[in-house]
């Protein structure tokens, strides 16, 4: 085995405005430098190649989540016990609570309702002709769906989105951005703590969490972190996926024509949007023992950024990775993570994405977009505004 000192070290800052706006050249440098690189600024390592990220995510015994998935101690402490920051058996207990609610069977039961909601949202926007694809389309949709499923009271819902955005950003490296995000994460936890079980809609996912605690399946103090995980994970991720889809289809009209004329391409198209513009850029793991990463030895205790977004553009894995191709069908992308922590809500996210794309495909012939405004967040990538005009298909005018 090679020695630890042979892991290449790169003096990169991944969190400047410029890099957060366009991280892909930096990811390419990381991939080209080696299977794992050391980033001295964060006293952490990073993996950017598809094969290594996937293998690392699959090996939870060597790459633990229980010491936190972020880059600063405060967030790693605050998220302790959240599903995303646990290992088995605690992880499995928490994951089981809502597993049946998000199973393929349960998602099929939501299909008609979510498709109806997508139609009701899209039809007036298309009639209107001009809208903001982020605020009016991408945000409006998951907010109502996810918060209804969790069963949150109407009161306070308007703040949830800002909190969810901050809850991701709070896991960045120590610094002003993290300092600004952290109090909002605390506000989110305080708000969720203030909600009594009986204020949650009967039959909702939120109620199921409290019922699991009452039945002794999970500890009472796990309820708020579990609610927080689903609220946080279920919003900006899907929001970014939907607005990125509009942006890519506006810039690649021939790809939109393919989808419009053959809507069976919609699942492949959504996978391609998630691959090329992965909403979650990275989460960390901590090595529990000395681990071999493609010939380089990582010491026990090393914190490693798993760069999903880089893996999804790794030229070792994908042919012409910067080409947006709705026929590629990249079913094995890592935008939902992989392995034990692989996204618990991906069935729901896919249903939301497919329903919106199908509703648009029935009505929109062309998207035209103005300059996108990027939302700067340390963990997730997406837009803040996307002025959009649409040319409707003839029969829907
Ligand atoms: C396009 C939309 C989405 C993307 C890109 C996404 C991405 C991810 C990723 C990358 C992870 C892996 C975390 C890790 O490796 O540590 C994850 C986990 C998770 N996601 Fe999603 N997600 C999306 C939508 C959703 C939705 C709609 C929900 C629920 C309403 C959800 C709930 C969760 C939960 C609870 C976890 C933690 C799972 C665990 O630790 O076992 N996600 N997601």
CSV table of C-alpha atoms and ligand atoms in Angstrom, one decimal:
chain,number,residue,atom,x,y,z
A,1,UNK,CA,0.0,0.0,0.0
A,2,UNK,CA,1.2,3.6,-0.7
A,3,UNK,CA,1.6,5.9,2.2
A,4,UNK,CA,-0.8,8.6,3.3
A,5,UNK,CA,1.6,11.3,2.1
A,6,UNK,CA,1.0,10.2,-1.4
A,7,UNK,CA,-2.6,11.5,-1.4
A,8,UNK,CA,-2.4,14.6,-3.6
A,9,UNK,CA,-3.0,17.9,-1.8
A,10,UNK,CA,-4.9,20.7,-3.5
A,11,UNK,CA,-5.1,24.2,-2.1
A,12,UNK,CA,-8.6,24.8,-3.4
A,13,UNK,CA,-11.4,27.0,-2.0
A,14,UNK,CA,-14.6,25.3,-3.0
A,15,UNK,CA,-16.8,27.9,-1.4
A,16,UNK,CA,-16.1,31.2,-3.2
A,17,UNK,CA,-19.0,32.8,-5.1
A,18,UNK,CA,-17.3,32.0,-8.3
A,19,UNK,CA,-16.8,28.3,-7.5
A,20,UNK,CA,-20.3,27.9,-6.1
A,21,UNK,CA,-21.6,29.5,-9.3
A,22,UNK,CA,-19.6,27.1,-11.5
A,23,UNK,CA,-17.9,24.3,-9.5
A,24,UNK,CA,-17.3,22.0,-12.4
A,25,UNK,CA,-13.8,23.1,-13.4
A,26,UNK,CA,-12.7,22.6,-9.8
A,27,UNK,CA,-14.3,19.2,-9.7
A,28,UNK,CA,-12.4,18.2,-12.8
A,29,UNK,CA,-9.2,19.2,-11.1
A,30,UNK,CA,-10.0,17.1,-8.1
A,31,UNK,CA,-10.9,14.1,-10.4
A,32,UNK,CA,-7.7,14.5,-12.4
A,33,UNK,CA,-5.5,14.8,-9.3
A,34,UNK,CA,-6.4,11.3,-8.0
A,35,UNK,CA,-9.1,9.0,-6.6
A,36,UNK,CA,-9.0,11.0,-3.3
A,37,UNK,CA,-7.4,14.4,-2.6
A,38,UNK,CA,-6.5,16.3,0.5
A,39,UNK,CA,-8.0,19.8,0.8
A,40,UNK,CA,-5.9,21.5,3.5
A,41,UNK,CA,-8.3,24.5,3.9
A,42,UNK,CA,-10.9,22.1,5.3
A,43,UNK,CA,-8.5,19.6,6.8
A,44,UNK,CA,-10.6,17.1,4.9
A,45,UNK,CA,-10.4,14.9,1.8
A,46,UNK,CA,-12.6,14.8,-1.3
A,47,UNK,CA,-13.5,12.0,-3.7
A,48,UNK,CA,-14.7,13.1,-7.1
A,49,UNK,CA,-14.5,10.1,-9.3
A,50,UNK,CA,-17.7,8.1,-9.9
A,51,UNK,CA,-16.3,4.7,-9.0
A,52,UNK,CA,-14.7,5.8,-5.8
A,53,UNK,CA,-17.7,7.9,-4.6
A,54,UNK,CA,-20.1,5.0,-5.3
A,55,UNK,CA,-17.8,2.4,-3.6
A,56,UNK,CA,-17.4,4.7,-0.6
A,57,UNK,CA,-21.1,5.3,-0.2
A,58,UNK,CA,-21.7,1.5,-0.4
A,59,UNK,CA,-19.2,0.8,2.4
A,60,UNK,CA,-20.9,2.4,5.4
A,61,UNK,CA,-18.8,0.4,7.8
A,62,UNK,CA,-15.6,2.1,6.6
A,63,UNK,CA,-17.3,5.4,5.8
A,64,UNK,CA,-19.5,6.4,8.7
A,65,UNK,CA,-22.1,9.1,8.7
A,66,UNK,CA,-22.5,9.1,12.5
A,67,UNK,CA,-19.8,11.8,13.0
A,68,UNK,CA,-21.7,14.2,10.9
A,69,UNK,CA,-22.0,14.8,7.2
A,70,UNK,CA,-20.9,18.4,7.2
A,71,UNK,CA,-17.6,20.4,7.3
A,72,UNK,CA,-18.0,22.1,10.6
A,73,UNK,CA,-18.2,20.9,14.2
A,74,UNK,CA,-21.2,22.9,15.2
A,75,UNK,CA,-23.4,21.5,12.4
A,76,UNK,CA,-22.1,18.0,13.0
A,77,UNK,CA,-23.1,18.3,16.6
A,78,UNK,CA,-26.5,19.9,15.9
A,79,UNK,CA,-27.4,17.2,13.4
A,80,UNK,CA,-26.3,14.3,15.7
A,81,UNK,CA,-29.1,11.7,15.7
A,82,UNK,CA,-30.7,12.9,12.4
A,83,UNK,CA,-31.2,10.0,10.1
A,84,UNK,CA,-28.7,11.3,7.6
A,85,UNK,CA,-26.0,11.4,10.4
A,86,UNK,CA,-26.4,8.0,11.8
A,87,UNK,CA,-25.1,4.4,11.2
A,88,UNK,CA,-27.0,1.2,11.8
A,89,UNK,CA,-28.7,0.1,13.9
A,90,UNK,CA,-30.0,3.6,14.8
A,91,UNK,CA,-30.2,4.5,11.1
A,92,UNK,CA,-32.4,1.6,10.3
A,93,UNK,CA,-34.8,2.2,13.1
A,94,UNK,CA,-35.2,5.8,11.9
A,95,UNK,CA,-35.5,4.9,8.3
A,96,UNK,CA,-38.1,2.2,9.0
A,97,UNK,CA,-40.5,4.8,10.5
A,98,UNK,CA,-41.5,6.3,7.1
A,99,UNK,CA,-40.3,3.5,4.8
A,100,UNK,CA,-43.9,2.2,4.1
A,101,UNK,CA,-45.1,5.8,3.5
A,102,UNK,CA,-42.5,6.3,0.7
A,103,UNK,CA,-42.5,2.8,-0.7
A,104,UNK,CA,-43.3,2.3,-4.4
A,105,UNK,CA,-46.8,1.1,-3.5
A,106,UNK,CA,-47.5,4.2,-1.4
A,107,UNK,CA,-46.1,6.4,-4.1
A,108,UNK,CA,-48.4,4.8,-6.7
A,109,UNK,CA,-51.3,5.8,-4.4
A,110,UNK,CA,-50.2,9.4,-4.5
A,111,UNK,CA,-49.8,9.4,-8.3
A,112,UNK,CA,-53.3,10.6,-9.4
A,113,UNK,CA,-53.3,13.4,-6.8
A,114,UNK,CA,-49.9,14.7,-7.6
A,115,UNK,CA,-50.5,14.6,-11.4
A,116,UNK,CA,-53.7,16.6,-10.8
A,117,UNK,CA,-51.8,19.1,-8.7
A,118,UNK,CA,-49.2,19.4,-11.5
A,119,UNK,CA,-51.9,20.1,-14.1
A,120,UNK,CA,-53.6,22.6,-11.9
A,121,UNK,CA,-50.3,24.5,-11.4
A,122,UNK,CA,-49.0,24.3,-14.9
A,123,UNK,CA,-52.2,25.1,-16.9
A,124,UNK,CA,-52.7,28.7,-15.7
A,125,UNK,CA,-49.0,29.5,-15.9
A,126,UNK,CA,-48.9,28.4,-19.5
A,127,UNK,CA,-52.0,30.5,-20.2
A,128,UNK,CA,-50.3,33.4,-18.5
A,129,UNK,CA,-47.4,32.9,-20.9
A,130,UNK,CA,-44.7,34.4,-18.6
A,131,UNK,CA,-43.7,33.3,-15.1
A,132,UNK,CA,-40.7,32.7,-12.9
A,133,UNK,CA,-39.9,29.0,-13.2
A,134,UNK,CA,-38.3,29.0,-9.8
A,135,UNK,CA,-40.8,30.8,-7.7
A,136,UNK,CA,-44.1,30.2,-9.5
A,137,UNK,CA,-43.4,26.6,-10.6
A,138,UNK,CA,-40.5,24.8,-9.0
A,139,UNK,CA,-41.1,26.1,-5.4
A,140,UNK,CA,-44.9,26.2,-5.4
A,141,UNK,CA,-45.1,22.5,-6.2
A,142,UNK,CA,-43.0,20.5,-3.7
A,143,UNK,CA,-43.8,23.0,-0.9
A,144,UNK,CA,-47.5,22.1,-1.0
A,145,UNK,CA,-46.9,18.4,-1.6
A,146,UNK,CA,-44.2,17.7,1.0
A,147,UNK,CA,-45.6,19.9,3.7
A,148,UNK,CA,-49.1,18.4,3.2
A,149,UNK,CA,-47.6,14.9,3.4
A,150,UNK,CA,-45.8,15.7,6.6
A,151,UNK,CA,-49.0,17.3,7.9
A,152,UNK,CA,-47.5,20.6,9.1
A,153,UNK,CA,-50.1,23.3,10.2
A,154,UNK,CA,-50.5,26.2,7.7
A,155,UNK,CA,-49.1,28.6,10.4
A,156,UNK,CA,-45.3,28.9,9.9
A,157,UNK,CA,-45.2,27.2,6.5
A,158,UNK,CA,-44.0,30.4,4.8
A,159,UNK,CA,-40.7,30.3,6.7
A,160,UNK,CA,-40.0,26.6,6.1
A,161,UNK,CA,-38.3,27.1,2.7
A,162,UNK,CA,-35.7,29.6,4.0
A,163,UNK,CA,-35.0,27.3,6.8
A,164,UNK,CA,-34.5,24.3,4.6
A,165,UNK,CA,-32.1,26.2,2.4
A,166,UNK,CA,-30.1,27.3,5.5
A,167,UNK,CA,-30.2,23.8,7.0
A,168,UNK,CA,-28.1,22.6,4.0
A,169,UNK,CA,-25.8,25.6,3.9
A,170,UNK,CA,-25.1,25.3,7.7
A,171,UNK,CA,-23.0,22.2,6.9
A,172,UNK,CA,-20.4,24.1,4.9
A,173,UNK,CA,-16.9,24.9,6.3
A,174,UNK,CA,-16.5,27.4,9.2
A,175,UNK,CA,-16.9,30.9,8.0
A,176,UNK,CA,-19.5,33.7,7.4
A,177,UNK,CA,-21.8,31.8,5.2
A,178,UNK,CA,-22.1,29.0,7.8
A,179,UNK,CA,-22.4,31.5,10.6
A,180,UNK,CA,-25.3,33.1,8.7
A,181,UNK,CA,-27.1,29.8,8.1
A,182,UNK,CA,-26.7,28.3,11.5
A,183,UNK,CA,-29.3,30.4,13.4
A,184,UNK,CA,-31.9,29.5,10.7
A,185,UNK,CA,-31.3,25.8,11.3
A,186,UNK,CA,-31.9,26.4,15.0
A,187,UNK,CA,-35.1,28.4,14.1
A,188,UNK,CA,-36.3,25.4,12.1
A,189,UNK,CA,-35.7,23.0,14.9
A,190,UNK,CA,-37.4,25.4,17.4
A,191,UNK,CA,-40.4,25.7,15.1
A,192,UNK,CA,-40.7,21.9,14.6
A,193,UNK,CA,-40.3,21.4,18.4
A,194,UNK,CA,-43.2,23.8,19.0
A,195,UNK,CA,-45.6,21.7,17.0
A,196,UNK,CA,-47.6,19.2,19.1
A,197,UNK,CA,-48.5,15.8,17.7
A,198,UNK,CA,-52.2,16.8,17.6
A,199,UNK,CA,-51.5,19.8,15.4
A,200,UNK,CA,-50.2,17.4,12.6
A,201,UNK,CA,-52.8,16.3,10.1
A,202,UNK,CA,-54.2,12.8,11.1
A,203,UNK,CA,-52.7,10.1,8.9
A,204,UNK,CA,-49.7,12.3,8.0
A,205,UNK,CA,-46.0,11.3,8.0
A,206,UNK,CA,-45.5,13.7,10.9
A,207,UNK,CA,-48.1,11.9,13.0
A,208,UNK,CA,-46.5,8.6,12.0
A,209,UNK,CA,-43.2,9.8,13.5
A,210,UNK,CA,-44.8,10.7,16.8
A,211,UNK,CA,-46.8,7.4,16.8
A,212,UNK,CA,-43.5,5.5,16.3
A,213,UNK,CA,-42.1,7.2,19.4
A,214,UNK,CA,-45.2,6.4,21.4
A,215,UNK,CA,-44.9,2.7,20.3
A,216,UNK,CA,-41.3,2.7,21.5
A,217,UNK,CA,-39.9,2.1,18.0
A,218,UNK,CA,-37.8,5.3,18.2
A,219,UNK,CA,-36.9,7.6,21.1
A,220,UNK,CA,-39.1,10.7,21.7
A,221,UNK,CA,-36.1,13.0,21.2
A,222,UNK,CA,-35.7,11.6,17.6
A,223,UNK,CA,-39.1,13.0,16.5
A,224,UNK,CA,-38.0,16.6,15.8
A,225,UNK,CA,-34.7,15.7,14.0
A,226,UNK,CA,-36.6,13.2,11.9
A,227,UNK,CA,-39.3,15.7,10.9
A,228,UNK,CA,-36.5,18.2,10.1
A,229,UNK,CA,-34.7,15.7,7.9
A,230,UNK,CA,-37.8,15.1,5.7
A,231,UNK,CA,-38.7,18.8,5.6
A,232,UNK,CA,-35.2,19.9,4.7
A,233,UNK,CA,-34.5,17.1,2.2
A,234,UNK,CA,-37.8,17.2,0.5
A,235,UNK,CA,-37.8,20.8,-0.6
A,236,UNK,CA,-34.8,22.6,-2.2
A,237,UNK,CA,-33.6,19.3,-3.8
A,238,UNK,CA,-36.8,18.8,-5.8
A,239,UNK,CA,-37.2,22.5,-6.4
A,240,UNK,CA,-33.8,22.7,-7.9
A,241,UNK,CA,-34.4,19.7,-10.1
A,242,UNK,CA,-37.6,21.2,-11.5
A,243,UNK,CA,-36.1,24.6,-12.2
A,244,UNK,CA,-32.9,23.1,-13.7
A,245,UNK,CA,-35.1,21.1,-16.0
A,246,UNK,CA,-36.8,24.2,-17.4
A,247,UNK,CA,-33.4,25.9,-17.7
A,248,UNK,CA,-31.9,23.0,-19.6
A,249,UNK,CA,-34.9,22.5,-21.9
A,250,UNK,CA,-34.9,26.3,-22.7
A,251,UNK,CA,-31.3,26.0,-23.7
A,252,UNK,CA,-31.7,22.7,-25.5
A,253,UNK,CA,-35.0,23.0,-27.5
A,254,UNK,CA,-34.2,20.0,-29.6
A,255,UNK,CA,-34.1,17.9,-26.4
A,256,UNK,CA,-37.5,19.3,-25.4
A,257,UNK,CA,-38.9,18.3,-28.8
A,258,UNK,CA,-37.8,14.7,-28.2
A,259,UNK,CA,-39.6,14.7,-24.8
A,260,UNK,CA,-42.7,16.4,-26.2
A,261,UNK,CA,-43.0,13.9,-29.0
A,262,UNK,CA,-42.2,10.9,-26.9
A,263,UNK,CA,-43.2,11.5,-23.2
A,264,UNK,CA,-42.0,8.0,-22.4
A,265,UNK,CA,-38.6,9.8,-22.3
A,266,UNK,CA,-39.6,11.8,-19.2
A,267,UNK,CA,-38.0,9.4,-16.6
A,268,UNK,CA,-34.8,9.4,-18.6
A,269,UNK,CA,-34.9,13.2,-19.0
A,270,UNK,CA,-35.3,13.7,-15.3
A,271,UNK,CA,-32.4,11.4,-14.6
A,272,UNK,CA,-30.3,13.4,-17.0
A,273,UNK,CA,-31.2,16.7,-15.4
A,274,UNK,CA,-30.3,15.2,-12.0
A,275,UNK,CA,-27.0,13.8,-13.4
A,276,UNK,CA,-25.8,17.0,-15.1
A,277,UNK,CA,-27.0,19.5,-12.4
A,278,UNK,CA,-27.0,17.4,-9.2
A,279,UNK,CA,-29.0,19.4,-6.6
A,280,UNK,CA,-26.9,18.0,-3.7
A,281,UNK,CA,-23.3,18.6,-4.4
A,282,UNK,CA,-21.8,16.6,-1.6
A,283,UNK,CA,-22.1,15.1,1.9
A,284,UNK,CA,-19.2,13.9,4.1
A,285,UNK,CA,-18.3,10.6,5.6
A,286,UNK,CA,-15.6,9.8,8.2
A,287,UNK,CA,-13.3,6.9,7.7
A,288,UNK,CA,-13.7,4.5,10.7
A,289,UNK,CA,-10.4,2.6,9.9
A,290,UNK,CA,-7.5,2.8,7.4
A,291,UNK,CA,-9.2,2.5,4.0
A,292,UNK,CA,-7.7,1.8,0.6
A,293,UNK,CA,-9.1,4.2,-2.1
A,294,UNK,CA,-8.0,2.9,-5.4
A,295,UNK,CA,-4.4,2.4,-4.2
A,296,UNK,CA,-4.2,5.3,-1.8
A,297,UNK,CA,-4.5,4.9,1.9
A,298,UNK,CA,-6.8,7.1,3.9
A,299,UNK,CA,-6.1,7.2,7.6
A,300,UNK,CA,-8.8,6.4,10.2
A,301,UNK,CA,-10.7,9.5,11.2
A,302,UNK,CA,-10.3,11.3,7.9
A,303,UNK,CA,-13.3,13.4,6.9
A,304,UNK,CA,-14.1,12.9,3.2
A,305,UNK,CA,-16.4,15.0,1.0
A,306,UNK,CA,-18.3,12.6,-1.3
A,307,UNK,CA,-18.8,14.8,-4.4
A,308,UNK,CA,-21.9,13.4,-6.0
A,309,UNK,CA,-22.1,16.3,-8.5
A,310,UNK,CA,-18.5,15.6,-9.7
A,311,UNK,CA,-19.1,11.8,-9.9
A,312,UNK,CA,-22.1,12.5,-12.1
A,313,UNK,CA,-19.8,14.3,-14.6
A,314,UNK,CA,-16.9,12.0,-14.4
A,315,UNK,CA,-15.5,11.4,-17.9
A,316,UNK,CA,-14.3,8.0,-16.7
A,317,UNK,CA,-17.9,6.9,-16.3
A,318,UNK,CA,-20.0,9.0,-18.7
A,319,UNK,CA,-19.4,9.5,-22.4
A,320,UNK,CA,-19.3,13.3,-23.2
A,321,UNK,CA,-20.6,14.1,-19.6
A,322,UNK,CA,-21.3,17.8,-20.3
A,323,UNK,CA,-23.7,16.9,-23.1
A,324,UNK,CA,-27.4,17.1,-22.0
A,325,UNK,CA,-29.0,14.1,-23.7
A,326,UNK,CA,-32.5,13.0,-22.7
A,327,UNK,CA,-32.0,9.6,-24.3
A,328,UNK,CA,-28.9,8.8,-22.2
A,329,UNK,CA,-31.1,7.4,-19.3
A,330,UNK,CA,-28.4,7.5,-16.6
A,331,UNK,CA,-30.2,5.3,-14.1
A,332,UNK,CA,-27.1,4.8,-12.1
A,333,UNK,CA,-26.3,8.5,-11.4
A,334,UNK,CA,-25.5,9.4,-7.8
A,335,UNK,CA,-27.7,12.5,-7.4
A,336,UNK,CA,-29.8,10.6,-4.9
A,337,UNK,CA,-26.7,9.2,-3.2
A,338,UNK,CA,-26.2,5.5,-3.1
A,339,UNK,CA,-26.3,2.6,-0.6
A,340,UNK,CA,-27.9,2.7,2.8
A,341,UNK,CA,-28.4,6.5,2.9
A,342,UNK,CA,-29.6,6.7,-0.7
A,343,UNK,CA,-32.4,9.2,-0.8
A,344,UNK,CA,-35.5,8.0,1.1
A,345,UNK,CA,-37.8,10.3,-0.8
A,346,UNK,CA,-36.6,9.5,-4.4
A,347,UNK,CA,-39.8,7.8,-5.4
A,348,UNK,CA,-41.7,10.9,-4.4
A,349,UNK,CA,-39.2,13.3,-6.0
A,350,UNK,CA,-39.4,11.3,-9.2
A,351,UNK,CA,-43.2,11.4,-9.2
A,352,UNK,CA,-43.1,15.1,-8.6
A,353,UNK,CA,-40.6,15.7,-11.4
A,354,UNK,CA,-42.3,13.4,-13.9
A,355,UNK,CA,-45.7,14.9,-13.2
A,356,UNK,CA,-44.5,18.5,-13.8
A,357,UNK,CA,-42.6,17.5,-17.0
A,358,UNK,CA,-45.6,15.6,-18.3
A,359,UNK,CA,-47.9,18.6,-17.6
A,360,UNK,CA,-45.5,20.9,-19.4
A,361,UNK,CA,-44.9,18.5,-22.3
A,362,UNK,CA,-48.7,18.5,-23.0
A,363,UNK,CA,-48.8,22.3,-23.2
A,364,UNK,CA,-45.4,23.9,-23.9
A,365,UNK,CA,-43.8,24.0,-27.3
A,366,UNK,CA,-40.9,26.2,-26.4
A,367,UNK,CA,-39.4,27.8,-23.3
A,368,UNK,CA,-37.5,31.0,-23.5
A,369,UNK,CA,-35.6,32.1,-20.4
A,370,UNK,CA,-33.9,35.4,-19.3
A,371,UNK,CA,-30.7,35.4,-17.3
A,372,UNK,CA,-31.0,32.9,-14.4
A,373,UNK,CA,-30.2,34.2,-10.9
A,374,UNK,CA,-28.2,31.6,-9.0
A,375,UNK,CA,-28.9,30.8,-5.4
A,376,UNK,CA,-25.7,30.5,-3.5
A,377,UNK,CA,-25.8,27.6,-1.1
A,378,UNK,CA,-22.8,25.7,0.2
A,379,UNK,CA,-24.2,22.2,-0.3
A,380,UNK,CA,-26.9,22.4,-2.9
A,381,UNK,CA,-27.0,23.9,-6.3
A,382,UNK,CA,-29.9,25.6,-7.9
A,383,UNK,CA,-31.5,28.8,-9.1
A,384,UNK,CA,-33.2,31.6,-7.3
A,385,UNK,CA,-35.1,33.0,-10.2
A,386,UNK,CA,-35.5,32.1,-13.9
A,387,UNK,CA,-37.7,34.5,-15.9
A,388,UNK,CA,-39.5,32.3,-18.4
A,389,UNK,CA,-41.9,32.8,-21.3
A,390,UNK,CA,-43.5,29.9,-23.0
A,391,UNK,CA,-45.0,29.3,-26.4
A,392,UNK,CA,-47.9,27.0,-25.9
A,393,UNK,CA,-48.6,24.0,-28.2
A,394,UNK,CA,-51.3,25.0,-30.7
A,395,UNK,CA,-54.2,23.0,-29.3
A,396,UNK,CA,-53.8,24.3,-25.8
A,397,UNK,CA,-54.0,28.0,-26.7
B,1,LIG,C1,-34.6,15.6,-6.7
B,1,LIG,C2,-34.8,15.5,-5.4
B,1,LIG,C3,-33.9,15.0,-4.3
B,1,LIG,C4,-32.5,14.8,-4.4
B,1,LIG,C5,-31.6,15.2,-5.5
B,1,LIG,C6,-32.1,14.2,-3.1
B,1,LIG,C7,-30.8,13.8,-2.8
B,1,LIG,C8,-30.5,13.1,-1.7
B,1,LIG,C9,-29.2,12.6,-1.4
B,1,LIG,C10,-27.9,12.8,-2.3
B,1,LIG,C11,-29.2,11.9,-0.2
B,1,LIG,C12,-28.1,11.1,0.3
B,1,LIG,C13,-27.5,11.5,1.6
B,1,LIG,C14,-26.2,10.8,2.0
B,1,LIG,O1,-25.6,10.2,1.1
B,1,LIG,O2,-25.8,10.9,3.1
B,1,LIG,C15,-30.6,12.0,0.2
B,1,LIG,C16,-31.1,11.4,1.4
B,1,LIG,C17,-32.3,11.6,1.9
B,1,LIG,N1,-33.4,12.2,1.3
B,1,LIG,FE1,-33.4,13.0,-0.6
B,1,LIG,N2,-33.3,14.0,-2.4
B,1,LIG,C18,-34.4,14.5,-3.1
B,1,LIG,C19,-35.7,14.5,-2.6
B,1,LIG,C20,-36.1,14.0,-1.4
B,1,LIG,C21,-37.5,14.0,-1.0
B,1,LIG,C22,-38.7,14.5,-1.8
B,1,LIG,C23,-37.5,13.6,0.3
B,1,LIG,C24,-38.7,13.3,1.3
B,1,LIG,C25,-39.8,14.0,1.3
B,1,LIG,C26,-36.1,13.2,0.7
B,1,LIG,C27,-35.7,12.7,1.8
B,1,LIG,C28,-34.5,12.2,2.1
B,1,LIG,C29,-34.1,11.6,3.4
B,1,LIG,C30,-35.0,11.4,4.6
B,1,LIG,C31,-32.7,11.3,3.3
B,1,LIG,C32,-31.8,10.6,4.3
B,1,LIG,C33,-31.8,9.1,4.0
B,1,LIG,C34,-30.9,8.4,5.0
B,1,LIG,O3,-30.0,9.0,5.6
B,1,LIG,O4,-31.1,7.1,5.1
B,1,LIG,N3,-35.3,13.5,-0.4
B,1,LIG,N4,-31.4,12.7,-0.7
